[in-house]
Short mmCIF file of C-alpha atoms and ligand atoms in Angstrom, two decimals:
data_model
loop_
_atom_site.label_atom_id
_atom_site.label_comp_id
_atom_site.label_asym_id
_atom_site.label_seq_id
_atom_site.Cartn_x
_atom_site.Cartn_y
_atom_site.Cartn_z
CA UNK A 66 -20.11 22.12 312.40
CA UNK A 67 -19.31 24.83 309.85
CA UNK A 68 -20.96 25.74 306.56
CA UNK A 69 -18.48 25.05 303.84
CA UNK A 70 -20.66 24.82 300.74
CA UNK A 71 -23.69 26.72 299.50
CA UNK A 72 -25.59 26.04 296.26
CA UNK A 73 -28.44 28.10 294.81
CA UNK A 74 -30.41 25.69 292.62
CA UNK A 75 -32.92 27.05 290.11
CA UNK A 76 -35.17 24.49 288.47
CA UNK A 77 -38.50 24.64 286.64
CA UNK A 78 -40.11 21.18 286.57
CA UNK A 79 -43.76 22.33 286.57
CA UNK A 80 -42.91 25.95 287.50
CA UNK A 81 -39.84 27.88 288.70
CA UNK A 82 -38.35 27.03 292.10
CA UNK A 83 -35.29 28.43 293.86
CA UNK A 84 -33.65 26.22 296.47
CA UNK A 85 -30.69 26.94 298.73
CA UNK A 86 -28.61 23.93 299.75
CA UNK A 87 -26.08 24.34 302.57
CA UNK A 88 -23.52 21.64 303.37
CA UNK A 89 -21.36 21.48 306.48
CA UNK A 90 -17.76 20.39 306.95
CA UNK A 91 -18.99 17.10 308.41
CA UNK A 92 -21.16 16.36 305.38
CA UNK A 93 -24.63 17.28 306.62
CA UNK A 94 -26.78 19.21 304.11
CA UNK A 95 -29.93 21.26 304.52
CA UNK A 96 -32.45 22.74 302.08
CA UNK A 97 -34.28 26.07 302.09
CA UNK A 98 -37.02 27.29 299.74
CA UNK A 99 -36.29 30.74 298.26
CA UNK A 100 -39.02 30.86 295.61
CA UNK A 101 -40.62 34.26 295.01
CA UNK A 102 -43.11 33.60 292.20
CA UNK A 103 -42.51 35.97 289.27
CA UNK A 104 -39.39 37.55 290.81
CA UNK A 105 -37.32 34.41 291.41
CA UNK A 106 -34.06 35.70 289.97
CA UNK A 107 -33.98 38.67 292.34
CA UNK A 108 -33.68 36.24 295.25
CA UNK A 109 -31.10 34.18 293.36
CA UNK A 110 -28.91 37.28 293.00
CA UNK A 111 -29.49 38.31 296.63
CA UNK A 112 -28.39 34.87 297.79
CA UNK A 113 -25.49 34.34 295.39
CA UNK A 114 -24.02 37.85 295.45
CA UNK A 115 -24.71 38.98 299.02
CA UNK A 116 -25.58 36.11 301.37
CA UNK A 117 -23.59 33.02 300.34
CA UNK A 118 -20.18 34.72 300.76
CA UNK A 119 -21.16 35.63 304.35
CA UNK A 120 -22.16 32.05 305.23
CA UNK A 121 -18.88 30.34 304.49
CA UNK A 122 -17.26 28.99 307.68
CA UNK A 123 -20.18 30.20 309.84
CA UNK A 124 -21.24 27.84 312.65
CA UNK A 125 -24.26 26.05 311.18
CA UNK A 126 -25.70 25.45 314.66
CA UNK A 127 -26.18 29.18 315.35
CA UNK A 128 -29.56 29.66 313.66
CA UNK A 129 -30.74 32.64 315.72
CA UNK A 130 -27.45 34.49 315.44
CA UNK A 131 -27.29 33.88 311.68
CA UNK A 132 -30.87 35.16 311.33
CA UNK A 133 -30.13 38.36 313.28
CA UNK A 134 -26.83 38.86 311.47
CA UNK A 135 -28.43 38.59 308.00
CA UNK A 136 -31.41 40.75 309.00
CA UNK A 137 -29.52 43.56 310.76
CA UNK A 138 -26.30 43.62 308.77
CA UNK A 139 -28.26 44.20 305.54
CA UNK A 140 -29.20 47.62 306.96
CA UNK A 141 -32.12 47.81 304.49
CA UNK A 142 -34.85 45.89 306.28
CA UNK A 143 -37.64 43.55 305.38
CA UNK A 144 -39.19 43.19 301.92
CA UNK A 145 -40.10 40.05 299.95
CA UNK A 146 -36.66 39.46 298.41
CA UNK A 147 -34.65 39.90 301.62
CA UNK A 148 -37.04 37.84 303.73
CA UNK A 149 -37.22 35.00 301.18
CA UNK A 150 -33.42 34.83 301.11
CA UNK A 151 -33.19 34.83 304.92
CA UNK A 152 -35.99 32.25 305.02
CA UNK A 153 -34.03 29.88 302.80
CA UNK A 154 -30.95 30.10 305.03
CA UNK A 155 -33.11 29.61 308.13
CA UNK A 156 -34.89 26.54 306.75
CA UNK A 157 -31.60 24.97 305.62
CA UNK A 158 -30.00 25.48 309.04
CA UNK A 159 -33.03 24.02 310.83
CA UNK A 160 -32.89 21.05 308.40
CA UNK A 161 -29.22 20.52 309.27
CA UNK A 162 -29.79 20.86 313.01
CA UNK A 163 -32.60 18.30 312.99
CA UNK A 164 -30.55 15.89 310.87
CA UNK A 165 -27.67 16.30 313.32
CA UNK A 166 -30.10 15.50 316.15
CA UNK A 167 -31.47 12.52 314.20
CA UNK A 168 -35.08 13.64 314.50
CA UNK A 169 -37.85 15.18 312.36
CA UNK A 170 -37.75 18.97 312.65
CA UNK A 171 -41.11 19.27 314.45
CA UNK A 172 -39.54 17.48 317.44
CA UNK A 173 -37.07 20.36 317.85
CA UNK A 174 -40.03 22.80 317.82
CA UNK A 175 -41.63 21.12 320.83
CA UNK A 176 -43.04 17.95 319.33
CA UNK A 177 -46.45 17.17 317.84
CA UNK A 178 -49.50 19.07 319.13
CA UNK A 179 -51.93 17.07 316.93
CA UNK A 180 -52.26 13.90 314.90
CA UNK A 181 -52.19 15.68 311.55
CA UNK A 182 -52.82 18.95 309.72
CA UNK A 183 -56.26 19.71 308.22
CA UNK A 184 -55.57 20.76 304.61
CA UNK A 185 -57.60 22.61 302.01
CA UNK A 186 -57.45 22.35 298.24
CA UNK A 187 -58.48 24.63 295.37
CA UNK A 188 -61.74 23.78 293.60
CA UNK A 189 -62.61 26.00 290.68
CA UNK A 190 -64.81 26.20 287.60
CA UNK A 191 -65.82 28.63 284.92
CA UNK A 192 -69.40 27.53 285.58
CA UNK A 193 -71.29 26.11 288.57
CA UNK A 194 -71.30 22.68 286.89
CA UNK A 195 -67.52 22.74 286.38
CA UNK A 196 -67.11 23.94 289.97
CA UNK A 197 -69.26 21.12 291.33
CA UNK A 198 -67.16 18.60 289.34
CA UNK A 199 -64.02 20.12 290.82
CA UNK A 200 -65.42 19.98 294.37
CA UNK A 201 -66.33 16.32 293.90
CA UNK A 202 -62.87 15.59 292.47
CA UNK A 203 -61.28 17.15 295.57
CA UNK A 204 -63.61 15.20 297.87
CA UNK A 205 -62.55 12.02 296.06
CA UNK A 206 -58.92 12.98 296.73
CA UNK A 207 -59.79 13.13 300.43
CA UNK A 208 -60.07 16.88 301.04
CA UNK A 209 -62.35 17.84 303.94
CA UNK A 210 -61.80 21.58 303.31
CA UNK A 211 -62.10 23.18 299.89
CA UNK A 212 -61.51 26.67 298.53
CA UNK A 213 -64.18 27.84 296.10
CA UNK A 214 -63.25 30.09 293.16
CA UNK A 215 -65.37 30.51 290.05
CA UNK A 216 -65.59 32.45 286.86
CA UNK A 217 -67.75 35.59 286.88
CA UNK A 218 -70.33 36.18 284.11
CA UNK A 219 -68.94 38.71 281.67
CA UNK A 220 -65.30 38.18 282.63
CA UNK A 221 -63.12 36.11 280.28
CA UNK A 222 -60.55 34.82 282.80
CA UNK A 223 -59.91 35.59 286.46
CA UNK A 224 -57.61 34.55 289.30
CA UNK A 225 -57.94 31.06 290.66
CA UNK A 226 -60.01 29.44 287.93
CA UNK A 227 -58.22 26.60 286.19
CA UNK A 228 -57.89 26.80 282.45
CA UNK A 229 -58.20 23.02 282.18
CA UNK A 230 -61.20 21.33 283.77
CA UNK A 231 -60.58 19.29 286.90
CA UNK A 232 -63.89 17.48 287.02
CA UNK A 233 -64.33 13.75 287.43
CA UNK A 234 -64.70 13.60 283.66
CA UNK A 235 -61.03 14.44 283.49
CA UNK A 236 -60.23 11.79 286.10
CA UNK A 237 -59.77 14.66 288.61
CA UNK A 238 -56.81 15.91 286.55
CA UNK A 239 -54.49 18.04 288.70
CA UNK A 240 -54.60 21.64 287.60
CA UNK A 241 -52.27 24.53 288.14
CA UNK A 242 -53.63 27.93 287.19
CA UNK A 243 -50.18 29.46 287.66
CA UNK A 244 -47.97 27.46 285.28
CA UNK A 245 -44.24 28.20 285.07
CA UNK A 246 -44.45 28.65 281.33
CA UNK A 247 -46.24 31.94 281.62
CA UNK A 248 -44.03 33.64 279.05
CA UNK A 249 -41.99 36.85 278.90
CA UNK A 250 -44.77 39.30 279.80
CA UNK A 251 -47.54 39.28 282.44
CA UNK A 252 -50.85 38.00 281.09
CA UNK A 253 -53.58 40.65 281.21
CA UNK A 254 -56.89 39.54 282.71
CA UNK A 255 -60.09 41.51 283.18
CA UNK A 256 -62.04 42.45 286.28
CA UNK A 257 -65.37 43.91 287.37
CA UNK A 258 -65.90 44.07 291.13
CA UNK A 259 -69.66 44.73 290.94
CA UNK A 260 -70.19 41.66 288.72
CA UNK A 261 -68.07 39.63 291.15
CA UNK A 262 -70.01 40.89 294.21
CA UNK A 263 -73.33 40.01 292.54
CA UNK A 264 -72.13 36.53 291.60
CA UNK A 265 -70.16 35.11 294.55
CA UNK A 266 -73.05 34.86 297.06
CA UNK A 267 -75.09 32.89 294.49
CA UNK A 268 -72.16 30.50 294.08
CA UNK A 269 -71.89 29.77 297.80
CA UNK A 270 -75.67 29.34 298.07
CA UNK A 271 -75.48 26.76 295.26
CA UNK A 272 -72.48 24.99 296.83
CA UNK A 273 -74.17 24.78 300.25
CA UNK A 274 -77.39 23.48 298.64
CA UNK A 275 -75.41 20.84 296.71
CA UNK A 276 -72.82 19.78 299.32
CA UNK A 277 -74.52 20.58 302.64
CA UNK A 278 -73.53 22.53 305.76
CA UNK A 279 -70.59 20.42 306.98
CA UNK A 280 -68.03 20.86 304.20
CA UNK A 281 -65.37 23.44 305.17
CA UNK A 282 -65.46 26.20 302.54
CA UNK A 283 -62.99 29.02 301.94
CA UNK A 284 -62.73 31.86 299.42
CA UNK A 285 -59.89 34.10 298.28
CA UNK A 286 -60.74 37.70 297.45
CA UNK A 287 -57.16 38.13 296.24
CA UNK A 288 -56.82 41.83 297.19
CA UNK A 289 -59.36 43.01 294.59
CA UNK A 290 -61.94 44.85 296.69
CA UNK A 291 -62.09 48.17 298.51
CA UNK A 292 -62.75 47.91 302.26
CA UNK A 293 -66.46 48.62 301.95
CA UNK A 294 -66.79 46.17 299.03
CA UNK A 295 -65.02 43.55 301.16
CA UNK A 296 -67.42 44.33 304.00
CA UNK A 297 -70.35 43.85 301.61
CA UNK A 298 -69.00 40.48 300.44
CA UNK A 299 -68.23 39.31 303.98
CA UNK A 300 -71.76 40.17 305.04
CA UNK A 301 -73.40 38.59 301.98
CA UNK A 302 -71.71 35.21 302.52
CA UNK A 303 -72.39 34.99 306.28
CA UNK A 304 -75.34 32.59 305.68
CA UNK A 305 -72.91 30.13 304.00
CA UNK A 306 -70.56 29.80 306.99
CA UNK A 307 -67.14 30.27 305.36
CA UNK A 308 -64.08 29.07 307.25
CA UNK A 309 -62.46 32.28 305.99
CA UNK A 310 -62.57 35.06 303.42
CA UNK A 311 -58.96 35.63 302.38
CA UNK A 312 -57.21 38.80 301.22
CA UNK A 313 -60.54 40.59 301.07
CA UNK A 314 -58.83 43.96 300.56
CA UNK A 315 -55.22 45.13 300.13
CA UNK A 316 -53.84 45.08 303.68
CA UNK A 317 -50.90 47.47 303.56
CA UNK A 318 -53.32 49.82 305.31
CA UNK A 319 -54.56 48.13 308.51
CA UNK A 320 -57.32 50.78 308.79
CA UNK A 321 -58.99 49.04 305.83
CA UNK A 322 -59.58 45.93 307.88
CA UNK A 323 -61.18 47.94 310.70
CA UNK A 324 -63.89 48.88 308.18
CA UNK A 325 -64.42 45.26 307.18
CA UNK A 326 -64.51 44.04 310.77
CA UNK A 327 -67.25 46.57 311.65
CA UNK A 328 -69.62 45.03 309.12
CA UNK A 329 -69.14 41.28 309.05
CA UNK A 330 -68.47 38.25 311.24
CA UNK A 331 -67.07 36.22 308.34
CA UNK A 332 -63.57 35.17 309.53
CA UNK A 333 -60.70 36.98 307.77
CA UNK A 334 -57.34 35.60 306.62
CA UNK A 335 -54.53 37.94 305.60
CA UNK A 336 -50.82 37.86 305.03
CA UNK A 337 -49.54 35.73 302.15
CA UNK A 338 -47.84 38.81 300.69
CA UNK A 339 -46.53 39.99 304.08
CA UNK A 340 -42.95 39.22 305.03
CA UNK A 341 -42.40 40.22 308.64
CA UNK A 342 -43.98 40.48 312.08
CA UNK A 343 -44.18 44.24 311.62
CA UNK A 344 -46.70 43.80 308.80
CA UNK A 345 -48.92 42.00 311.30
CA UNK A 346 -48.36 44.17 314.40
CA UNK A 347 -51.58 46.22 314.16
CA UNK A 348 -53.90 43.68 312.58
CA UNK A 349 -53.03 41.08 315.24
CA UNK A 350 -53.07 43.41 318.26
CA UNK A 351 -56.42 44.88 317.15
CA UNK A 352 -57.87 41.43 316.39
CA UNK A 353 -58.55 42.49 312.78
CA UNK A 354 -57.84 39.00 311.40
CA UNK A 355 -58.54 35.40 312.40
CA UNK A 356 -55.80 33.61 310.42
CA UNK A 357 -52.16 34.34 309.60
CA UNK A 358 -51.64 33.44 305.96
CA UNK A 359 -47.85 33.68 305.63
CA UNK A 360 -45.70 30.88 304.25
CA UNK A 361 -42.40 30.00 305.91
CA UNK A 362 -40.76 30.83 302.56
CA UNK A 363 -41.90 34.46 302.42
CA UNK A 364 -41.55 35.37 306.10
CA UNK A 365 -37.94 34.93 307.11
CA UNK A 366 -38.20 31.19 307.70
CA UNK A 367 -39.27 28.99 310.60
CA UNK A 368 -37.59 31.21 313.18
CA UNK A 369 -39.51 34.36 312.22
CA UNK A 370 -42.89 32.84 311.30
CA UNK A 371 -42.94 31.00 314.66
CA UNK A 372 -42.50 34.39 316.39
CA UNK A 373 -45.46 35.77 314.42
CA UNK A 374 -47.64 32.77 315.27
CA UNK A 375 -46.67 32.81 318.94
CA UNK A 376 -47.65 36.52 319.02
CA UNK A 377 -50.91 35.72 317.20
CA UNK A 378 -51.70 32.98 319.72
CA UNK A 379 -52.16 35.64 322.43
CA UNK A 380 -55.12 36.94 320.39
CA UNK A 381 -56.58 33.50 319.57
CA UNK A 382 -55.48 33.98 315.96
CA UNK A 383 -54.46 30.79 314.18
CA UNK A 384 -52.21 29.73 311.34
CA UNK A 385 -53.43 29.30 307.77
CA UNK A 386 -50.11 28.90 306.04
CA UNK A 387 -49.92 29.69 302.33
CA UNK A 388 -49.35 26.54 300.28
CA UNK A 389 -49.99 26.92 296.51
CA UNK A 390 -47.69 25.21 294.07
CA UNK A 391 -45.28 28.17 294.09
CA UNK A 392 -44.33 27.17 297.60
CA UNK A 393 -41.84 24.39 296.87
CA UNK A 394 -41.96 20.97 298.56
CA UNK A 395 -39.18 22.29 300.84
CA UNK A 396 -41.32 25.26 301.90
CA UNK A 397 -44.32 22.97 302.32
CA UNK A 398 -42.33 20.60 304.52
CA UNK A 399 -41.22 23.51 306.72
CA UNK A 400 -44.86 24.61 307.03
CA UNK A 401 -45.94 21.10 308.02
CA UNK A 402 -43.28 20.74 310.75
CA UNK A 403 -44.13 24.18 312.16
CA UNK A 404 -47.87 23.57 311.88
CA UNK A 405 -47.64 20.23 313.67
CA UNK A 406 -45.75 21.73 316.62
CA UNK A 407 -47.57 25.01 317.37
CA UNK A 408 -50.76 25.06 319.46
CA UNK A 409 -52.60 27.65 317.34
CA UNK A 410 -52.63 25.72 314.07
CA UNK A 411 -55.66 26.52 311.92
CA UNK A 412 -55.43 24.97 308.48
CA UNK A 413 -52.80 24.26 305.80
CA UNK A 414 -53.23 25.15 302.13
CA UNK A 415 -52.19 22.21 299.98
CA UNK A 416 -52.19 22.19 296.18
CA UNK A 417 -50.50 18.92 295.23
CA UNK A 418 -47.33 19.50 293.20
CA UNK A 419 -46.92 17.97 289.73
CA UNK A 420 -45.17 14.71 288.90
CA UNK A 421 -42.01 16.39 287.60
CA UNK A 422 -41.74 18.51 290.77
CA UNK A 423 -42.09 15.38 292.89
CA UNK A 424 -39.21 13.77 290.98
CA UNK A 425 -36.97 16.78 291.62
CA UNK A 426 -37.91 16.96 295.33
CA UNK A 427 -38.00 13.56 297.07
CA UNK A 428 -40.48 14.04 299.94
CA UNK A 429 -41.57 12.00 302.93
CA UNK A 430 -44.77 13.77 304.06
CA UNK A 431 -48.04 11.85 304.40
CA UNK A 432 -51.47 12.79 302.93
CA UNK A 433 -54.38 10.75 304.25
CA UNK A 434 -58.08 11.45 304.92
CA UNK A 435 -57.67 15.14 304.24
CA UNK A 436 -54.79 15.55 306.68
CA UNK A 437 -51.08 16.17 306.13
CA UNK A 438 -48.19 14.98 308.30
CA UNK A 439 -44.50 15.89 307.70
CA UNK A 440 -43.32 12.34 308.41
CA UNK A 441 -40.57 11.02 310.70
CA UNK A 442 -37.42 11.38 308.59
CA UNK A 443 -34.67 13.43 310.28
CA UNK A 444 -34.75 17.10 309.27
CA UNK A 445 -37.37 18.52 306.90
CA UNK A 446 -37.66 15.14 305.18
CA UNK A 447 -37.00 16.48 301.66
CA UNK A 448 -34.02 15.75 299.40
CA UNK A 449 -33.31 17.47 296.08
CA UNK A 450 -32.40 15.23 293.14
CA UNK A 451 -29.77 17.28 291.30
CA UNK A 452 -29.96 15.19 288.11
CA UNK A 453 -33.73 15.67 287.88
CA UNK A 454 -33.41 19.37 288.77
CA UNK A 455 -30.89 19.83 285.97
CA UNK A 456 -33.45 18.71 283.41
CA UNK A 457 -35.62 21.81 283.88
CA UNK A 458 -33.91 25.16 283.25
CA UNK A 459 -35.42 28.42 284.49
CA UNK A 460 -38.23 29.88 282.38
CA UNK A 461 -39.25 33.55 282.56
CA UNK A 462 -42.64 33.56 284.24
CA UNK A 463 -44.86 36.38 285.47
CA UNK A 464 -48.04 36.43 287.48
CA UNK A 465 -51.03 37.83 285.56
CA UNK A 466 -52.45 41.27 286.28
CA UNK A 467 -55.88 42.84 285.91
CA UNK A 468 -57.24 45.76 283.98
CA UNK A 469 -60.75 47.19 284.46
CA UNK A 470 -63.06 47.78 281.50
CA UNK A 471 -61.73 51.35 281.16
CA UNK A 472 -58.15 50.06 281.05
CA UNK A 473 -57.17 50.95 284.62
CA UNK A 474 -54.68 48.51 286.17
CA UNK A 475 -56.25 46.64 289.10
CA UNK A 476 -55.08 44.13 291.72
CA UNK A 477 -55.13 40.55 290.45
C1 LIG B 293 -53.18 32.42 296.20
C2 LIG B 293 -51.89 32.11 295.54
O1 LIG B 293 -53.02 30.26 297.13
C3 LIG B 293 -53.46 31.41 297.30
O2 LIG B 293 -54.12 31.78 298.27
O3 LIG B 293 -53.31 33.71 296.68
O4 LIG B 293 -52.18 31.18 294.55
C4 LIG B 293 -51.17 33.28 294.91
O5 LIG B 293 -51.93 33.76 293.82
C5 LIG B 293 -49.82 32.79 294.43
O6 LIG B 293 -49.13 32.25 295.52
C6 LIG B 293 -49.02 33.92 293.83
O7 LIG B 293 -47.75 33.44 293.47
MG1 LIG B 294 -54.40 33.81 298.45
#
């Protein structure tokens, strides 16, 4: 079973996606998500110019050897572009192998360890009232776990708060605060950490008073605090029993998380911008986090992320795989198969994709009562509709960035 065709498909139905499709000499095809939001075309070039020529006539069954060959023969190691490209090849080869075996991919990973995957959605609002509407809309959609992001008094626009309301008044309209049509230059947003630190605890107090103690609540700090500010926030929200505080401080420096850990028992989730096990080495072995946030797409694929999660399991650290809309349905399917099979599953992020995306990617996962399941179709269970994909050409899109009041660039 040899690879004899490779296609790199760029499409932008609701946002940009990059998909690798590998086809074997006996007609089996597999898909891999290679989407790196805001830098998509770097991965396209890496795949087209450097990886695809090496895949032709390779044995499609040799997933581990292909992974090691692509990782070590590059010489230059790790990094978001390299690991997204390797991830796409890895996912596609696992898809092919499971199709050849005639079973859903999770069966090849050891079979199901649970009935379904607890998922969390993104509630947001510029005001508490808008936020409450959004929480209710997500509860009506079945979510049992909800991420809470709000505007901050004095700040015009910040990460994670939808521009269009999602309350019941809008029939729970799906929102996406990171649209593909972002334009040819990063949008500048503003930030004030002290205003944020004053405001967030009052938001969680209001949410707990309105929705009670049972609802699973999460919050994303999105890399914007210093370690001691993150410690302050973690401590101040302890009374509101968060499932996790995510990306509380930039984590390139693991020492930063030691400071946070000393001051708060709020569980910490880190890693959506990491791309290899080496990024996690210290923060797992020193128990500095509680959840591994990586997506299959950004971390070298199923093969590598499973290694990270198996390592994390030794420290009772669980998965919390990244799943916003810039993880394509292919990447989401890979996350669901992996999450169903491993023992140390924690939670799965799930922002429903838009209608146009769902026409490009024909999926077979299930969403019921707040739980996801990858389904029983052989392979990943996703097929790409080339005609639909061809309708949506690539659009330049950048993630926003922050500036402080004095004009200093700040993490977004
Ligand atoms: C966020 C993401 O979902 C999350 O936790 O951090 O929305 C992140 O901003 C995007 O994936 C960036 O492309
Ligand atoms: Mg995040």
